[in-house]
């Protein structure tokens, strides 16, 4: 990655996360609670594997959505951080005990089955109207998506964020996996977004 792109991504990430952190906590909680109602809009077939994530800091909280997807027959998984460069998706059943995964997040222990997601609810720091995203800088999701593609698996990629995390343009590079959709307080929308 070139240094100019790194600098731009760092600046965009910092600004988007500051805007997200500044949101009223009550607003964040209301949006997160309402995500359960979006389960039907996702069109997840019973038995489909959906990866979510345990929220950290001021992230949108997917737990209500994940519970609704499980109630509808979806099979859930959460990322497990295996090392500095690798995540695996371990099966998650709502209510099961979770362990500390580092970075403030939680996930299923090593005894949980490893699954390949059909649909990935992807965390992000910032996104643009074309579906490019900026993560937290470790590249875990880009590498996980590349590994799935190498296995012939092409999961549906839905970014999850608050609208305030949208930026003008993300300097996308060849290794960056673009999103197909975004789920925010404005609902589920396909990329590219309207201006």
PDB file of C-alpha atoms in Angstrom:
ATOM      1  CA  UNK A   1       0.000   0.000   0.000  1.00  0.00           C
ATOM      2  CA  UNK A   2       1.408   3.391  -0.871  1.00  0.00           C
ATOM      3  CA  UNK A   3       2.033   5.905   1.885  1.00  0.00           C
ATOM      4  CA  UNK A   4      -0.336   8.520   0.411  1.00  0.00           C
ATOM      5  CA  UNK A   5      -3.260   6.048   0.525  1.00  0.00           C
ATOM      6  CA  UNK A   6      -2.338   5.074   4.093  1.00  0.00           C
ATOM      7  CA  UNK A   7      -2.314   8.732   5.160  1.00  0.00           C
ATOM      8  CA  UNK A   8      -5.674   9.430   3.496  1.00  0.00           C
ATOM      9  CA  UNK A   9      -7.258   6.313   5.025  1.00  0.00           C
ATOM     10  CA  UNK A  10      -5.906   7.205   8.478  1.00  0.00           C
ATOM     11  CA  UNK A  11      -7.356  10.722   8.201  1.00  0.00           C
ATOM     12  CA  UNK A  12     -10.739   9.481   6.948  1.00  0.00           C
ATOM     13  CA  UNK A  13     -10.849   6.743   9.625  1.00  0.00           C
ATOM     14  CA  UNK A  14     -10.070   9.217  12.410  1.00  0.00           C
ATOM     15  CA  UNK A  15     -12.754  11.674  11.258  1.00  0.00           C
ATOM     16  CA  UNK A  16     -15.455   9.027  10.740  1.00  0.00           C
ATOM     17  CA  UNK A  17     -14.800   7.396  14.115  1.00  0.00           C
ATOM     18  CA  UNK A  18     -14.884  10.793  15.843  1.00  0.00           C
ATOM     19  CA  UNK A  19     -18.306  11.483  14.271  1.00  0.00           C
ATOM     20  CA  UNK A  20     -19.538   8.032  15.334  1.00  0.00           C
ATOM     21  CA  UNK A  21     -18.232   8.530  18.882  1.00  0.00           C
ATOM     22  CA  UNK A  22     -20.034  11.895  19.041  1.00  0.00           C
ATOM     23  CA  UNK A  23     -23.447  10.349  18.333  1.00  0.00           C
ATOM     24  CA  UNK A  24     -25.842  10.412  21.246  1.00  0.00           C
ATOM     25  CA  UNK A  25     -25.603   7.039  23.049  1.00  0.00           C
ATOM     26  CA  UNK A  26     -29.406   6.860  23.176  1.00  0.00           C
ATOM     27  CA  UNK A  27     -29.584   7.298  19.406  1.00  0.00           C
ATOM     28  CA  UNK A  28     -26.987   4.559  18.878  1.00  0.00           C
ATOM     29  CA  UNK A  29     -28.971   2.239  21.166  1.00  0.00           C
ATOM     30  CA  UNK A  30     -32.274   2.964  19.373  1.00  0.00           C
ATOM     31  CA  UNK A  31     -30.761   2.333  15.944  1.00  0.00           C
ATOM     32  CA  UNK A  32     -29.168  -0.908  17.137  1.00  0.00           C
ATOM     33  CA  UNK A  33     -32.392  -2.106  18.767  1.00  0.00           C
ATOM     34  CA  UNK A  34     -34.282  -1.403  15.538  1.00  0.00           C
ATOM     35  CA  UNK A  35     -31.927  -3.545  13.471  1.00  0.00           C
ATOM     36  CA  UNK A  36     -33.865  -6.654  14.454  1.00  0.00           C
ATOM     37  CA  UNK A  37     -36.661  -5.363  12.229  1.00  0.00           C
ATOM     38  CA  UNK A  38     -34.244  -5.338   9.276  1.00  0.00           C
ATOM     39  CA  UNK A  39     -33.828  -9.132   9.395  1.00  0.00           C
ATOM     40  CA  UNK A  40     -36.643  -9.680   6.890  1.00  0.00           C
ATOM     41  CA  UNK A  41     -35.144  -7.176   4.438  1.00  0.00           C
ATOM     42  CA  UNK A  42     -31.921  -9.195   4.314  1.00  0.00           C
ATOM     43  CA  UNK A  43     -33.743 -12.170   2.813  1.00  0.00           C
ATOM     44  CA  UNK A  44     -31.661 -14.780   4.626  1.00  0.00           C
ATOM     45  CA  UNK A  45     -32.807 -18.310   3.795  1.00  0.00           C
ATOM     46  CA  UNK A  46     -33.074 -20.788   6.694  1.00  0.00           C
ATOM     47  CA  UNK A  47     -29.762 -22.594   7.137  1.00  0.00           C
ATOM     48  CA  UNK A  48     -27.714 -19.805   5.542  1.00  0.00           C
ATOM     49  CA  UNK A  49     -24.548 -18.920   7.445  1.00  0.00           C
ATOM     50  CA  UNK A  50     -24.325 -15.269   8.523  1.00  0.00           C
ATOM     51  CA  UNK A  51     -21.261 -13.746  10.140  1.00  0.00           C
ATOM     52  CA  UNK A  52     -21.883 -10.889  12.530  1.00  0.00           C
ATOM     53  CA  UNK A  53     -19.574  -9.365  15.125  1.00  0.00           C
ATOM     54  CA  UNK A  54     -19.635  -8.435  18.794  1.00  0.00           C
ATOM     55  CA  UNK A  55     -19.671  -4.623  19.083  1.00  0.00           C
ATOM     56  CA  UNK A  56     -16.738  -2.614  20.381  1.00  0.00           C
ATOM     57  CA  UNK A  57     -16.577   1.022  21.386  1.00  0.00           C
ATOM     58  CA  UNK A  58     -19.338   3.017  19.659  1.00  0.00           C
ATOM     59  CA  UNK A  59     -20.020   0.491  16.870  1.00  0.00           C
ATOM     60  CA  UNK A  60     -23.530  -0.295  15.750  1.00  0.00           C
ATOM     61  CA  UNK A  61     -24.700  -3.247  17.875  1.00  0.00           C
ATOM     62  CA  UNK A  62     -25.758  -6.190  15.708  1.00  0.00           C
ATOM     63  CA  UNK A  63     -26.961  -8.402  18.561  1.00  0.00           C
ATOM     64  CA  UNK A  64     -30.693  -7.628  18.025  1.00  0.00           C
ATOM     65  CA  UNK A  65     -30.299  -8.334  14.293  1.00  0.00           C
ATOM     66  CA  UNK A  66     -28.355 -11.541  14.915  1.00  0.00           C
ATOM     67  CA  UNK A  67     -31.027 -12.770  17.346  1.00  0.00           C
ATOM     68  CA  UNK A  68     -33.745 -12.104  14.750  1.00  0.00           C
ATOM     69  CA  UNK A  69     -31.750 -13.881  12.042  1.00  0.00           C
ATOM     70  CA  UNK A  70     -31.282 -16.899  14.319  1.00  0.00           C
ATOM     71  CA  UNK A  71     -35.029 -16.912  15.075  1.00  0.00           C
ATOM     72  CA  UNK A  72     -35.604 -17.037  11.307  1.00  0.00           C
ATOM     73  CA  UNK A  73     -33.387 -20.092  10.882  1.00  0.00           C
ATOM     74  CA  UNK A  74     -30.099 -18.395  10.050  1.00  0.00           C
ATOM     75  CA  UNK A  75     -26.909 -20.017  11.266  1.00  0.00           C
ATOM     76  CA  UNK A  76     -24.678 -17.449  12.949  1.00  0.00           C
ATOM     77  CA  UNK A  77     -20.931 -17.116  13.347  1.00  0.00           C
ATOM     78  CA  UNK A  78     -18.597 -14.537  14.853  1.00  0.00           C
ATOM     79  CA  UNK A  79     -14.989 -13.740  13.969  1.00  0.00           C
ATOM     80  CA  UNK A  80     -12.307 -15.297  16.134  1.00  0.00           C
ATOM     81  CA  UNK A  81      -8.944 -13.578  16.018  1.00  0.00           C
ATOM     82  CA  UNK A  82      -6.407 -16.376  15.594  1.00  0.00           C
ATOM     83  CA  UNK A  83      -3.306 -14.193  15.248  1.00  0.00           C
ATOM     84  CA  UNK A  84      -2.294 -10.726  14.068  1.00  0.00           C
ATOM     85  CA  UNK A  85      -3.301 -11.486  10.478  1.00  0.00           C
ATOM     86  CA  UNK A  86      -6.004 -14.157  10.591  1.00  0.00           C
ATOM     87  CA  UNK A  87      -9.620 -14.472  11.642  1.00  0.00           C
ATOM     88  CA  UNK A  88     -11.841 -17.530  11.397  1.00  0.00           C
ATOM     89  CA  UNK A  89     -15.615 -17.553  11.713  1.00  0.00           C
ATOM     90  CA  UNK A  90     -16.816 -19.733  14.579  1.00  0.00           C
ATOM     91  CA  UNK A  91     -20.414 -20.823  15.022  1.00  0.00           C
ATOM     92  CA  UNK A  92     -22.382 -18.704  17.489  1.00  0.00           C
ATOM     93  CA  UNK A  93     -25.645 -19.622  19.177  1.00  0.00           C
ATOM     94  CA  UNK A  94     -27.257 -16.665  21.008  1.00  0.00           C
ATOM     95  CA  UNK A  95     -26.724 -17.015  24.736  1.00  0.00           C
ATOM     96  CA  UNK A  96     -23.661 -19.246  24.488  1.00  0.00           C
ATOM     97  CA  UNK A  97     -20.617 -18.290  26.579  1.00  0.00           C
ATOM     98  CA  UNK A  98     -18.061 -16.175  24.739  1.00  0.00           C
ATOM     99  CA  UNK A  99     -14.387 -15.545  25.346  1.00  0.00           C
ATOM    100  CA  UNK A 100     -12.261 -12.420  25.035  1.00  0.00           C
ATOM    101  CA  UNK A 101     -10.887 -12.125  21.504  1.00  0.00           C
ATOM    102  CA  UNK A 102      -8.740  -9.063  22.103  1.00  0.00           C
ATOM    103  CA  UNK A 103      -9.414  -5.551  20.782  1.00  0.00           C
ATOM    104  CA  UNK A 104     -12.412  -5.419  23.180  1.00  0.00           C
ATOM    105  CA  UNK A 105     -14.486  -7.959  21.263  1.00  0.00           C
ATOM    106  CA  UNK A 106     -15.768 -11.424  22.145  1.00  0.00           C
ATOM    107  CA  UNK A 107     -16.325 -14.639  20.239  1.00  0.00           C
ATOM    108  CA  UNK A 108     -16.898 -18.380  20.561  1.00  0.00           C
ATOM    109  CA  UNK A 109     -14.109 -20.575  21.948  1.00  0.00           C
ATOM    110  CA  UNK A 110     -11.927 -22.989  20.007  1.00  0.00           C
ATOM    111  CA  UNK A 111     -14.446 -25.827  20.459  1.00  0.00           C
ATOM    112  CA  UNK A 112     -17.010 -24.051  18.213  1.00  0.00           C
ATOM    113  CA  UNK A 113     -17.325 -25.187  14.585  1.00  0.00           C
ATOM    114  CA  UNK A 114     -15.573 -23.056  11.950  1.00  0.00           C
ATOM    115  CA  UNK A 115     -18.024 -21.967   9.231  1.00  0.00           C
ATOM    116  CA  UNK A 116     -17.775 -20.259   5.847  1.00  0.00           C
ATOM    117  CA  UNK A 117     -20.296 -17.385   5.746  1.00  0.00           C
ATOM    118  CA  UNK A 118     -22.847 -17.023   2.959  1.00  0.00           C
ATOM    119  CA  UNK A 119     -23.488 -13.439   4.113  1.00  0.00           C
ATOM    120  CA  UNK A 120     -21.038 -11.250   6.013  1.00  0.00           C
ATOM    121  CA  UNK A 121     -22.118  -8.283   8.116  1.00  0.00           C
ATOM    122  CA  UNK A 122     -18.889  -6.321   7.920  1.00  0.00           C
ATOM    123  CA  UNK A 123     -17.716  -3.798  10.526  1.00  0.00           C
ATOM    124  CA  UNK A 124     -16.095  -0.628   9.272  1.00  0.00           C
ATOM    125  CA  UNK A 125     -14.752   2.739  10.256  1.00  0.00           C
ATOM    126  CA  UNK A 126     -15.779   4.567   7.071  1.00  0.00           C
ATOM    127  CA  UNK A 127     -17.428   3.902   3.698  1.00  0.00           C
ATOM    128  CA  UNK A 128     -18.074   5.776   0.476  1.00  0.00           C
ATOM    129  CA  UNK A 129     -20.951   5.816  -2.021  1.00  0.00           C
ATOM    130  CA  UNK A 130     -19.232   3.240  -4.255  1.00  0.00           C
ATOM    131  CA  UNK A 131     -19.036   0.568  -1.525  1.00  0.00           C
ATOM    132  CA  UNK A 132     -15.397   0.996  -0.606  1.00  0.00           C
ATOM    133  CA  UNK A 133     -14.691   0.650   3.104  1.00  0.00           C
ATOM    134  CA  UNK A 134     -12.009   1.518   5.584  1.00  0.00           C
ATOM    135  CA  UNK A 135     -11.650  -0.949   8.430  1.00  0.00           C
ATOM    136  CA  UNK A 136      -9.668  -0.529  11.602  1.00  0.00           C
ATOM    137  CA  UNK A 137      -6.337  -0.983   9.849  1.00  0.00           C
ATOM    138  CA  UNK A 138      -5.429  -4.628  10.527  1.00  0.00           C
ATOM    139  CA  UNK A 139      -6.816  -5.998   7.234  1.00  0.00           C
ATOM    140  CA  UNK A 140      -8.480  -9.016   8.881  1.00  0.00           C
ATOM    141  CA  UNK A 141     -11.650  -8.865   6.790  1.00  0.00           C
ATOM    142  CA  UNK A 142      -9.916  -8.248   3.450  1.00  0.00           C
ATOM    143  CA  UNK A 143      -7.714 -11.310   4.032  1.00  0.00           C
ATOM    144  CA  UNK A 144     -10.663 -13.436   5.252  1.00  0.00           C
ATOM    145  CA  UNK A 145     -12.698 -12.497   2.156  1.00  0.00           C
ATOM    146  CA  UNK A 146      -9.713 -13.263  -0.102  1.00  0.00           C
ATOM    147  CA  UNK A 147      -9.374 -16.715   1.544  1.00  0.00           C
ATOM    148  CA  UNK A 148     -13.074 -17.402   0.950  1.00  0.00           C
ATOM    149  CA  UNK A 149     -12.748 -16.320  -2.701  1.00  0.00           C
ATOM    150  CA  UNK A 150      -9.740 -18.639  -3.103  1.00  0.00           C
ATOM    151  CA  UNK A 151     -12.003 -21.503  -1.917  1.00  0.00           C
ATOM    152  CA  UNK A 152     -14.627 -20.571  -4.515  1.00  0.00           C
ATOM    153  CA  UNK A 153     -16.900 -18.938  -1.921  1.00  0.00           C
ATOM    154  CA  UNK A 154     -18.291 -15.474  -2.672  1.00  0.00           C
ATOM    155  CA  UNK A 155     -20.329 -14.299   0.328  1.00  0.00           C
ATOM    156  CA  UNK A 156     -22.736 -11.388   0.141  1.00  0.00           C
ATOM    157  CA  UNK A 157     -20.961  -8.427   1.804  1.00  0.00           C
ATOM    158  CA  UNK A 158     -23.058  -5.944   3.773  1.00  0.00           C
ATOM    159  CA  UNK A 159     -21.301  -3.123   5.591  1.00  0.00           C
ATOM    160  CA  UNK A 160     -22.849  -2.048   8.885  1.00  0.00           C
ATOM    161  CA  UNK A 161     -22.440   1.507  10.120  1.00  0.00           C
ATOM    162  CA  UNK A 162     -24.107   4.758  11.025  1.00  0.00           C
ATOM    163  CA  UNK A 163     -24.710   7.207   8.158  1.00  0.00           C
ATOM    164  CA  UNK A 164     -22.242   9.682   9.704  1.00  0.00           C
ATOM    165  CA  UNK A 165     -19.426   7.261   8.802  1.00  0.00           C
ATOM    166  CA  UNK A 166     -19.883   7.948   5.083  1.00  0.00           C
ATOM    167  CA  UNK A 167     -16.982   9.820   3.491  1.00  0.00           C
ATOM    168  CA  UNK A 168     -16.527  11.424   0.086  1.00  0.00           C
ATOM    169  CA  UNK A 169     -14.157   8.818  -1.373  1.00  0.00           C
ATOM    170  CA  UNK A 170     -12.049   5.941  -0.060  1.00  0.00           C
ATOM    171  CA  UNK A 171      -8.758   5.356  -1.913  1.00  0.00           C
ATOM    172  CA  UNK A 172      -9.480   1.722  -2.797  1.00  0.00           C
ATOM    173  CA  UNK A 173      -6.613  -0.597  -3.661  1.00  0.00           C
ATOM    174  CA  UNK A 174      -6.498  -3.973  -5.402  1.00  0.00           C
ATOM    175  CA  UNK A 175      -6.640  -5.972  -2.149  1.00  0.00           C
ATOM    176  CA  UNK A 176      -9.684  -4.066  -0.797  1.00  0.00           C
ATOM    177  CA  UNK A 177     -12.930  -6.063  -1.041  1.00  0.00           C
ATOM    178  CA  UNK A 178     -15.810  -3.735  -2.031  1.00  0.00           C
ATOM    179  CA  UNK A 179     -19.181  -4.038  -0.314  1.00  0.00           C
ATOM    180  CA  UNK A 180     -22.405  -4.752  -2.169  1.00  0.00           C
ATOM    181  CA  UNK A 181     -24.730  -3.159   0.380  1.00  0.00           C
ATOM    182  CA  UNK A 182     -24.803  -1.011   3.513  1.00  0.00           C
ATOM    183  CA  UNK A 183     -27.085  -1.348   6.543  1.00  0.00           C
ATOM    184  CA  UNK A 184     -27.482   1.807   8.622  1.00  0.00           C
ATOM    185  CA  UNK A 185     -30.222   3.838  10.272  1.00  0.00           C
ATOM    186  CA  UNK A 186     -31.388   4.627   6.713  1.00  0.00           C
ATOM    187  CA  UNK A 187     -32.094   0.938   6.105  1.00  0.00           C
ATOM    188  CA  UNK A 188     -30.549  -1.572   3.724  1.00  0.00           C
ATOM    189  CA  UNK A 189     -29.212   0.061   0.547  1.00  0.00           C
ATOM    190  CA  UNK A 190     -27.368  -1.222  -2.506  1.00  0.00           C
ATOM    191  CA  UNK A 191     -24.150   0.357  -3.720  1.00  0.00           C
ATOM    192  CA  UNK A 192     -23.586   2.694  -5.464  1.00  0.00           C
ATOM    193  CA  UNK A 193     -25.509   5.059  -3.240  1.00  0.00           C
ATOM    194  CA  UNK A 194     -27.365   8.074  -4.524  1.00  0.00           C
ATOM    195  CA  UNK A 195     -25.586  11.402  -3.900  1.00  0.00           C
TER     196      UNK A 195
END
